[in-house]
Amino acid sequence: MNKPVIATPEVTNYILRRFNLHADKKLGQNFLISEDVVRRIADAAELAEGDAVLEIGPGIGTLTQALAETGADVTAVELDRRLLPVLDKTLEGYSNVRVINADVLELNVNEAMGGKTFKVAANLPYYITTPIIFALLEKKLPVERMVVMVQKEVAERMTAAPGGKEYGALSVAMQYYTEPELAFIVPPDCFIPRPSVDSAVVVCKNRTVPPVDVCDEKLFFKVVKAAFSLRRKMLSNALKNMGITAQQAQEWLALAGIDPKRRGETLSLQDFANLTNTFEKIKNQ
């Protein structure tokens, strides 16, 4: 199908003028104008003809077009009603694309995807990146692979190893559920309007089995949240947010074999698993 490539400055500006559109800052809208970037995202998703792929925030159809060209079955979820007539026009002729006007955080994604295994490819709105990622992970959806473009700072947090300032609750969650890898950086001049920060594409291969054994997943993430609640404090202080005394926190850390003077950002996933699995032994003391 010889349609004009949307991911160019000329075509994007034409579409914006044609429909009298302006980027909505509240919705974190920035329009991609790099054909190379959209192709690389589509390639990273490793889509084959007939694969189911979910796109979040298609905008004017820039990435959607590249995904559709792979022959995959694309379900694009768009919150902004203003963009529906635009997508009708820009994606005209692509019978393998379906657009749903909804908030992805409220949508029954599993139902929308027909209960099938699917992949995710998206240029995520910056203002709501983390809630969307957590929603996709925590709902235990049958997602095989996620390729998302986010702020570079967020990408570094998603892929961070223990010990650095970027490592936090998002790092632990991403690495518990997936194997995330920062694929490439996307500079501001690849967008209209230009954002003030670099972006990055992260490829996440979903794990079929978590890398550590925990007795209770909800408790595991509660422990993680408590450990990072006071980032500059020693664990013996931060873990009091679990509703225990300082003495219990000290005993708990000793039981898990972790120095109470350490800070949350130094703990590995295995350390967090050890803390989770020993919590029951001290909470009733």
PDB file of N, CA and C in Angstrom, residues 151-235:
ATOM      1  N   GLN A 151      10.256   8.876  28.504  1.00  0.00           N
ATOM      2  CA  GLN A 151      11.346   9.804  28.784  1.00  0.00           C
ATOM      3  C   GLN A 151      12.610   9.005  29.102  1.00  0.00           C
ATOM      4  N   LYS A 152      13.746   9.512  28.669  1.00  0.00           N
ATOM      5  CA  LYS A 152      15.013   8.811  28.897  1.00  0.00           C
ATOM      6  C   LYS A 152      15.219   8.543  30.388  1.00  0.00           C
ATOM      7  N   GLU A 153      14.860   9.493  31.228  1.00  0.00           N
ATOM      8  CA  GLU A 153      15.009   9.328  32.686  1.00  0.00           C
ATOM      9  C   GLU A 153      14.202   8.133  33.187  1.00  0.00           C
ATOM     10  N   VAL A 154      12.989   7.973  32.660  1.00  0.00           N
ATOM     11  CA  VAL A 154      12.144   6.838  33.049  1.00  0.00           C
ATOM     12  C   VAL A 154      12.740   5.531  32.531  1.00  0.00           C
ATOM     13  N   ALA A 155      13.250   5.561  31.301  1.00  0.00           N
ATOM     14  CA  ALA A 155      13.887   4.372  30.726  1.00  0.00           C
ATOM     15  C   ALA A 155      15.062   3.919  31.579  1.00  0.00           C
ATOM     16  N   GLU A 156      15.841   4.884  32.073  1.00  0.00           N
ATOM     17  CA  GLU A 156      16.992   4.552  32.927  1.00  0.00           C
ATOM     18  C   GLU A 156      16.539   3.964  34.247  1.00  0.00           C
ATOM     19  N   ARG A 157      15.408   4.424  34.760  1.00  0.00           N
ATOM     20  CA  ARG A 157      14.872   3.850  35.998  1.00  0.00           C
ATOM     21  C   ARG A 157      14.350   2.434  35.761  1.00  0.00           C
ATOM     22  N   MET A 158      13.718   2.213  34.615  1.00  0.00           N
ATOM     23  CA  MET A 158      13.175   0.890  34.296  1.00  0.00           C
ATOM     24  C   MET A 158      14.271  -0.168  34.214  1.00  0.00           C
ATOM     25  N   THR A 159      15.437   0.222  33.734  1.00  0.00           N
ATOM     26  CA  THR A 159      16.506  -0.743  33.467  1.00  0.00           C
ATOM     27  C   THR A 159      17.648  -0.692  34.483  1.00  0.00           C
ATOM     28  N   ALA A 160      17.538   0.164  35.505  1.00  0.00           N
ATOM     29  CA  ALA A 160      18.637   0.390  36.448  1.00  0.00           C
ATOM     30  C   ALA A 160      18.965  -0.846  37.289  1.00  0.00           C
ATOM     31  N   ALA A 161      20.264  -0.990  37.570  1.00  0.00           N
ATOM     32  CA  ALA A 161      20.739  -2.048  38.466  1.00  0.00           C
ATOM     33  C   ALA A 161      20.824  -1.481  39.883  1.00  0.00           C
ATOM     34  N   PRO A 162      20.831  -2.344  40.908  1.00  0.00           N
ATOM     35  CA  PRO A 162      20.954  -1.861  42.288  1.00  0.00           C
ATOM     36  C   PRO A 162      22.216  -1.029  42.488  1.00  0.00           C
ATOM     37  N   GLY A 163      22.105  -0.026  43.354  1.00  0.00           N
ATOM     38  CA  GLY A 163      23.277   0.760  43.733  1.00  0.00           C
ATOM     39  C   GLY A 163      23.295   2.176  43.215  1.00  0.00           C
ATOM     40  N   GLY A 164      22.497   2.480  42.198  1.00  0.00           N
ATOM     41  CA  GLY A 164      22.491   3.829  41.632  1.00  0.00           C
ATOM     42  C   GLY A 164      21.254   4.608  42.030  1.00  0.00           C
ATOM     43  N   LYS A 165      21.284   5.914  41.770  1.00  0.00           N
ATOM     44  CA  LYS A 165      20.163   6.769  42.157  1.00  0.00           C
ATOM     45  C   LYS A 165      18.917   6.494  41.307  1.00  0.00           C
ATOM     46  N   GLU A 166      19.103   5.904  40.097  1.00  0.00           N
ATOM     47  CA  GLU A 166      17.955   5.612  39.235  1.00  0.00           C
ATOM     48  C   GLU A 166      17.163   4.396  39.713  1.00  0.00           C
ATOM     49  N   TYR A 167      17.804   3.529  40.486  1.00  0.00           N
ATOM     50  CA  TYR A 167      17.188   2.272  40.922  1.00  0.00           C
ATOM     51  C   TYR A 167      16.111   2.547  41.966  1.00  0.00           C
ATOM     52  N   GLY A 168      14.917   2.018  41.708  1.00  0.00           N
ATOM     53  CA  GLY A 168      13.815   2.247  42.638  1.00  0.00           C
ATOM     54  C   GLY A 168      12.716   1.217  42.445  1.00  0.00           C
ATOM     55  N   ALA A 169      11.517   1.549  42.938  1.00  0.00           N
ATOM     56  CA  ALA A 169      10.391   0.602  42.881  1.00  0.00           C
ATOM     57  C   ALA A 169      10.036   0.238  41.442  1.00  0.00           C
ATOM     58  N   LEU A 170      10.141   1.208  40.513  1.00  0.00           N
ATOM     59  CA  LEU A 170       9.845   0.915  39.112  1.00  0.00           C
ATOM     60  C   LEU A 170      10.851  -0.088  38.549  1.00  0.00           C
ATOM     61  N   SER A 171      12.128   0.066  38.904  1.00  0.00           N
ATOM     62  CA  SER A 171      13.173  -0.867  38.449  1.00  0.00           C
ATOM     63  C   SER A 171      12.853  -2.287  38.910  1.00  0.00           C
ATOM     64  N   VAL A 172      12.494  -2.413  40.183  1.00  0.00           N
ATOM     65  CA  VAL A 172      12.214  -3.734  40.751  1.00  0.00           C
ATOM     66  C   VAL A 172      11.012  -4.367  40.055  1.00  0.00           C
ATOM     67  N   ALA A 173       9.949  -3.589  39.869  1.00  0.00           N
ATOM     68  CA  ALA A 173       8.739  -4.125  39.234  1.00  0.00           C
ATOM     69  C   ALA A 173       9.022  -4.564  37.795  1.00  0.00           C
ATOM     70  N   MET A 174       9.714  -3.707  37.035  1.00  0.00           N
ATOM     71  CA  MET A 174      10.016  -4.045  35.649  1.00  0.00           C
ATOM     72  C   MET A 174      10.845  -5.321  35.557  1.00  0.00           C
ATOM     73  N   GLN A 175      11.822  -5.442  36.452  1.00  0.00           N
ATOM     74  CA  GLN A 175      12.743  -6.576  36.377  1.00  0.00           C
ATOM     75  C   GLN A 175      12.168  -7.839  37.008  1.00  0.00           C
ATOM     76  N   TYR A 176      11.133  -7.682  37.828  1.00  0.00           N
ATOM     77  CA  TYR A 176      10.420  -8.836  38.372  1.00  0.00           C
ATOM     78  C   TYR A 176       9.528  -9.463  37.291  1.00  0.00           C
ATOM     79  N   TYR A 177       8.831  -8.601  36.556  1.00  0.00           N
ATOM     80  CA  TYR A 177       7.878  -9.076  35.553  1.00  0.00           C
ATOM     81  C   TYR A 177       8.494  -9.292  34.171  1.00  0.00           C
ATOM     82  N   THR A 178       9.560  -8.527  33.849  1.00  0.00           N
ATOM     83  CA  THR A 178      10.104  -8.559  32.485  1.00  0.00           C
ATOM     84  C   THR A 178      11.635  -8.550  32.490  1.00  0.00           C
ATOM     85  N   GLU A 179      12.190  -8.673  31.313  1.00  0.00           N
ATOM     86  CA  GLU A 179      13.623  -8.464  31.104  1.00  0.00           C
ATOM     87  C   GLU A 179      13.752  -7.196  30.260  1.00  0.00           C
ATOM     88  N   PRO A 180      13.902  -6.026  30.907  1.00  0.00           N
ATOM     89  CA  PRO A 180      13.922  -4.768  30.163  1.00  0.00           C
ATOM     90  C   PRO A 180      15.315  -4.411  29.639  1.00  0.00           C
ATOM     91  N   GLU A 181      15.333  -3.810  28.467  1.00  0.00           N
ATOM     92  CA  GLU A 181      16.596  -3.397  27.857  1.00  0.00           C
ATOM     93  C   GLU A 181      16.391  -2.054  27.159  1.00  0.00           C
ATOM     94  N   LEU A 182      17.263  -1.100  27.457  1.00  0.00           N
ATOM     95  CA  LEU A 182      17.192   0.190  26.782  1.00  0.00           C
ATOM     96  C   LEU A 182      17.741   0.002  25.364  1.00  0.00           C
ATOM     97  N   ALA A 183      16.875   0.174  24.362  1.00  0.00           N
ATOM     98  CA  ALA A 183      17.250  -0.142  22.977  1.00  0.00           C
ATOM     99  C   ALA A 183      17.963   1.016  22.290  1.00  0.00           C
ATOM    100  N   PHE A 184      17.372   2.221  22.352  1.00  0.00           N
ATOM    101  CA  PHE A 184      18.019   3.371  21.719  1.00  0.00           C
ATOM    102  C   PHE A 184      17.408   4.676  22.220  1.00  0.00           C
ATOM    103  N   ILE A 185      18.173   5.745  22.063  1.00  0.00           N
ATOM    104  CA  ILE A 185      17.762   7.087  22.493  1.00  0.00           C
ATOM    105  C   ILE A 185      17.085   7.811  21.324  1.00  0.00           C
ATOM    106  N   VAL A 186      16.058   8.600  21.642  1.00  0.00           N
ATOM    107  CA  VAL A 186      15.355   9.393  20.631  1.00  0.00           C
ATOM    108  C   VAL A 186      15.473  10.871  21.028  1.00  0.00           C
ATOM    109  N   PRO A 187      16.226  11.672  20.255  1.00  0.00           N
ATOM    110  CA  PRO A 187      16.423  13.077  20.615  1.00  0.00           C
ATOM    111  C   PRO A 187      15.177  13.934  20.375  1.00  0.00           C
ATOM    112  N   PRO A 188      15.112  15.118  21.004  1.00  0.00           N
ATOM    113  CA  PRO A 188      13.931  15.988  20.896  1.00  0.00           C
ATOM    114  C   PRO A 188      13.563  16.392  19.476  1.00  0.00           C
ATOM    115  N   ASP A 189      14.562  16.489  18.564  1.00  0.00           N
ATOM    116  CA  ASP A 189      14.247  16.954  17.217  1.00  0.00           C
ATOM    117  C   ASP A 189      13.499  15.915  16.374  1.00  0.00           C
ATOM    118  N   CYS A 190      13.169  14.771  16.994  1.00  0.00           N
ATOM    119  CA  CYS A 190      12.356  13.760  16.306  1.00  0.00           C
ATOM    120  C   CYS A 190      10.859  13.990  16.534  1.00  0.00           C
ATOM    121  N   PHE A 191      10.510  15.095  17.196  1.00  0.00           N
ATOM    122  CA  PHE A 191       9.115  15.350  17.550  1.00  0.00           C
ATOM    123  C   PHE A 191       8.669  16.759  17.159  1.00  0.00           C
ATOM    124  N   ILE A 192       7.348  16.895  16.995  1.00  0.00           N
ATOM    125  CA  ILE A 192       6.671  18.183  16.942  1.00  0.00           C
ATOM    126  C   ILE A 192       5.576  18.139  17.999  1.00  0.00           C
ATOM    127  N   PRO A 193       5.518  19.080  18.942  1.00  0.00           N
ATOM    128  CA  PRO A 193       6.584  20.033  19.275  1.00  0.00           C
ATOM    129  C   PRO A 193       7.761  19.307  19.936  1.00  0.00           C
ATOM    130  N   ARG A 194       8.905  19.966  19.950  1.00  0.00           N
ATOM    131  CA  ARG A 194      10.092  19.362  20.562  1.00  0.00           C
ATOM    132  C   ARG A 194       9.920  19.292  22.080  1.00  0.00           C
ATOM    133  N   PRO A 195      10.052  18.119  22.674  1.00  0.00           N
ATOM    134  CA  PRO A 195      10.054  18.047  24.142  1.00  0.00           C
ATOM    135  C   PRO A 195      11.369  18.619  24.675  1.00  0.00           C
ATOM    136  N   SER A 196      11.407  18.869  25.955  1.00  0.00           N
ATOM    137  CA  SER A 196      12.602  19.469  26.564  1.00  0.00           C
ATOM    138  C   SER A 196      13.615  18.420  27.008  1.00  0.00           C
ATOM    139  N   VAL A 197      13.268  17.148  26.835  1.00  0.00           N
ATOM    140  CA  VAL A 197      14.149  16.059  27.288  1.00  0.00           C
ATOM    141  C   VAL A 197      14.298  15.002  26.199  1.00  0.00           C
ATOM    142  N   ASP A 198      15.345  14.191  26.319  1.00  0.00           N
ATOM    143  CA  ASP A 198      15.499  13.043  25.429  1.00  0.00           C
ATOM    144  C   ASP A 198      14.469  11.972  25.781  1.00  0.00           C
ATOM    145  N   SER A 199      14.129  11.190  24.788  1.00  0.00           N
ATOM    146  CA  SER A 199      13.281  10.021  25.000  1.00  0.00           C
ATOM    147  C   SER A 199      14.122   8.770  24.769  1.00  0.00           C
ATOM    148  N   ALA A 200      13.555   7.619  25.098  1.00  0.00           N
ATOM    149  CA  ALA A 200      14.273   6.357  24.864  1.00  0.00           C
ATOM    150  C   ALA A 200      13.259   5.252  24.637  1.00  0.00           C
ATOM    151  N   VAL A 201      13.651   4.279  23.852  1.00  0.00           N
ATOM    152  CA  VAL A 201      12.807   3.111  23.594  1.00  0.00           C
ATOM    153  C   VAL A 201      13.332   1.947  24.437  1.00  0.00           C
ATOM    154  N   VAL A 202      12.415   1.353  25.183  1.00  0.00           N
ATOM    155  CA  VAL A 202      12.757   0.214  26.038  1.00  0.00           C
ATOM    156  C   VAL A 202      12.025  -1.023  25.530  1.00  0.00           C
ATOM    157  N   VAL A 203      12.762  -2.114  25.374  1.00  0.00           N
ATOM    158  CA  VAL A 203      12.184  -3.387  24.957  1.00  0.00           C
ATOM    159  C   VAL A 203      12.103  -4.291  26.182  1.00  0.00           C
ATOM    160  N   CYS A 204      10.902  -4.773  26.467  1.00  0.00           N
ATOM    161  CA  CYS A 204      10.694  -5.614  27.653  1.00  0.00           C
ATOM    162  C   CYS A 204      10.120  -6.962  27.232  1.00  0.00           C
ATOM    163  N   LYS A 205      10.896  -8.004  27.445  1.00  0.00           N
ATOM    164  CA  LYS A 205      10.406  -9.354  27.186  1.00  0.00           C
ATOM    165  C   LYS A 205       9.785  -9.881  28.470  1.00  0.00           C
ATOM    166  N   ASN A 206       8.495 -10.177  28.428  1.00  0.00           N
ATOM    167  CA  ASN A 206       7.819 -10.609  29.642  1.00  0.00           C
ATOM    168  C   ASN A 206       8.293 -11.975  30.103  1.00  0.00           C
ATOM    169  N   ARG A 207       8.489 -12.107  31.395  1.00  0.00           N
ATOM    170  CA  ARG A 207       8.929 -13.368  31.981  1.00  0.00           C
ATOM    171  C   ARG A 207       7.732 -14.302  32.152  1.00  0.00           C
ATOM    172  N   THR A 208       7.922 -15.566  31.896  1.00  0.00           N
ATOM    173  CA  THR A 208       6.873 -16.542  32.178  1.00  0.00           C
ATOM    174  C   THR A 208       6.919 -16.941  33.654  1.00  0.00           C
ATOM    175  N   VAL A 209       8.106 -16.860  34.245  1.00  0.00           N
ATOM    176  CA  VAL A 209       8.295 -17.159  35.671  1.00  0.00           C
ATOM    177  C   VAL A 209       9.150 -16.045  36.270  1.00  0.00           C
ATOM    178  N   PRO A 210       8.755 -15.479  37.435  1.00  0.00           N
ATOM    179  CA  PRO A 210       9.571 -14.433  38.057  1.00  0.00           C
ATOM    180  C   PRO A 210      10.983 -14.935  38.372  1.00  0.00           C
ATOM    181  N   PRO A 211      11.955 -14.021  38.442  1.00  0.00           N
ATOM    182  CA  PRO A 211      13.339 -14.436  38.678  1.00  0.00           C
ATOM    183  C   PRO A 211      13.622 -14.830  40.125  1.00  0.00           C
ATOM    184  N   VAL A 212      12.700 -14.519  41.032  1.00  0.00           N
ATOM    185  CA  VAL A 212      12.866 -14.891  42.445  1.00  0.00           C
ATOM    186  C   VAL A 212      11.560 -15.488  42.958  1.00  0.00           C
ATOM    187  N   ASP A 213      11.674 -16.354  43.957  1.00  0.00           N
ATOM    188  CA  ASP A 213      10.490 -16.972  44.571  1.00  0.00           C
ATOM    189  C   ASP A 213      10.049 -16.146  45.769  1.00  0.00           C
ATOM    190  N   VAL A 214       8.779 -15.760  45.770  1.00  0.00           N
ATOM    191  CA  VAL A 214       8.240 -15.028  46.929  1.00  0.00           C
ATOM    192  C   VAL A 214       6.962 -15.710  47.400  1.00  0.00           C
ATOM    193  N   CYS A 215       6.737 -15.642  48.699  1.00  0.00           N
ATOM    194  CA  CYS A 215       5.572 -16.306  49.278  1.00  0.00           C
ATOM    195  C   CYS A 215       4.281 -15.544  48.981  1.00  0.00           C
ATOM    196  N   ASP A 216       4.403 -14.234  48.716  1.00  0.00           N
ATOM    197  CA  ASP A 216       3.222 -13.382  48.532  1.00  0.00           C
ATOM    198  C   ASP A 216       3.640 -12.169  47.693  1.00  0.00           C
ATOM    199  N   GLU A 217       3.133 -12.077  46.469  1.00  0.00           N
ATOM    200  CA  GLU A 217       3.532 -10.980  45.580  1.00  0.00           C
ATOM    201  C   GLU A 217       3.123  -9.608  46.107  1.00  0.00           C
ATOM    202  N   LYS A 218       1.910  -9.526  46.646  1.00  0.00           N
ATOM    203  CA  LYS A 218       1.451  -8.235  47.177  1.00  0.00           C
ATOM    204  C   LYS A 218       2.363  -7.777  48.305  1.00  0.00           C
ATOM    205  N   LEU A 219       2.739  -8.711  49.169  1.00  0.00           N
ATOM    206  CA  LEU A 219       3.646  -8.391  50.265  1.00  0.00           C
ATOM    207  C   LEU A 219       5.012  -7.982  49.719  1.00  0.00           C
ATOM    208  N   PHE A 220       5.479  -8.664  48.697  1.00  0.00           N
ATOM    209  CA  PHE A 220       6.764  -8.345  48.069  1.00  0.00           C
ATOM    210  C   PHE A 220       6.798  -6.877  47.650  1.00  0.00           C
ATOM    211  N   PHE A 221       5.764  -6.424  46.946  1.00  0.00           N
ATOM    212  CA  PHE A 221       5.755  -5.038  46.464  1.00  0.00           C
ATOM    213  C   PHE A 221       5.492  -4.035  47.596  1.00  0.00           C
ATOM    214  N   LYS A 222       4.830  -4.489  48.658  1.00  0.00           N
ATOM    215  CA  LYS A 222       4.670  -3.629  49.834  1.00  0.00           C
ATOM    216  C   LYS A 222       6.028  -3.412  50.507  1.00  0.00           C
ATOM    217  N   VAL A 223       6.827  -4.465  50.577  1.00  0.00           N
ATOM    218  CA  VAL A 223       8.182  -4.370  51.138  1.00  0.00           C
ATOM    219  C   VAL A 223       9.041  -3.439  50.282  1.00  0.00           C
ATOM    220  N   VAL A 224       8.954  -3.603  48.967  1.00  0.00           N
ATOM    221  CA  VAL A 224       9.721  -2.748  48.044  1.00  0.00           C
ATOM    222  C   VAL A 224       9.338  -1.276  48.255  1.00  0.00           C
ATOM    223  N   LYS A 225       8.049  -1.015  48.321  1.00  0.00           N
ATOM    224  CA  LYS A 225       7.569   0.361  48.503  1.00  0.00           C
ATOM    225  C   LYS A 225       8.083   0.948  49.817  1.00  0.00           C
ATOM    226  N   ALA A 226       8.044   0.145  50.885  1.00  0.00           N
ATOM    227  CA  ALA A 226       8.530   0.609  52.189  1.00  0.00           C
ATOM    228  C   ALA A 226      10.026   0.891  52.144  1.00  0.00           C
ATOM    229  N   ALA A 227      10.780   0.025  51.489  1.00  0.00           N
ATOM    230  CA  ALA A 227      12.240   0.182  51.436  1.00  0.00           C
ATOM    231  C   ALA A 227      12.651   1.462  50.733  1.00  0.00           C
ATOM    232  N   PHE A 228      11.854   1.878  49.732  1.00  0.00           N
ATOM    233  CA  PHE A 228      12.183   3.097  48.981  1.00  0.00           C
ATOM    234  C   PHE A 228      11.445   4.330  49.493  1.00  0.00           C
ATOM    235  N   SER A 229      10.648   4.155  50.557  1.00  0.00           N
ATOM    236  CA  SER A 229       9.849   5.282  51.052  1.00  0.00           C
ATOM    237  C   SER A 229      10.706   6.378  51.678  1.00  0.00           C
ATOM    238  N   LEU A 230      11.851   5.995  52.216  1.00  0.00           N
ATOM    239  CA  LEU A 230      12.799   6.963  52.793  1.00  0.00           C
ATOM    240  C   LEU A 230      14.161   6.656  52.172  1.00  0.00           C
ATOM    241  N   ARG A 231      14.367   7.159  50.963  1.00  0.00           N
ATOM    242  CA  ARG A 231      15.525   6.719  50.167  1.00  0.00           C
ATOM    243  C   ARG A 231      16.864   6.961  50.855  1.00  0.00           C
ATOM    244  N   ARG A 232      16.974   8.028  51.609  1.00  0.00           N
ATOM    245  CA  ARG A 232      18.270   8.357  52.211  1.00  0.00           C
ATOM    246  C   ARG A 232      18.440   7.764  53.611  1.00  0.00           C
ATOM    247  N   LYS A 233      17.433   7.055  54.065  1.00  0.00           N
ATOM    248  CA  LYS A 233      17.492   6.471  55.400  1.00  0.00           C
ATOM    249  C   LYS A 233      17.935   5.015  55.337  1.00  0.00           C
ATOM    250  N   MET A 234      18.492   4.558  56.441  1.00  0.00           N
ATOM    251  CA  MET A 234      18.859   3.148  56.537  1.00  0.00           C
ATOM    252  C   MET A 234      17.596   2.282  56.520  1.00  0.00           C
ATOM    253  N   LEU A 235      17.764   1.061  56.069  1.00  0.00           N
ATOM    254  CA  LEU A 235      16.625   0.148  55.981  1.00  0.00           C
ATOM    255  C   LEU A 235      15.932  -0.043  57.321  1.00  0.00           C
TER     256      LEU A 235
END
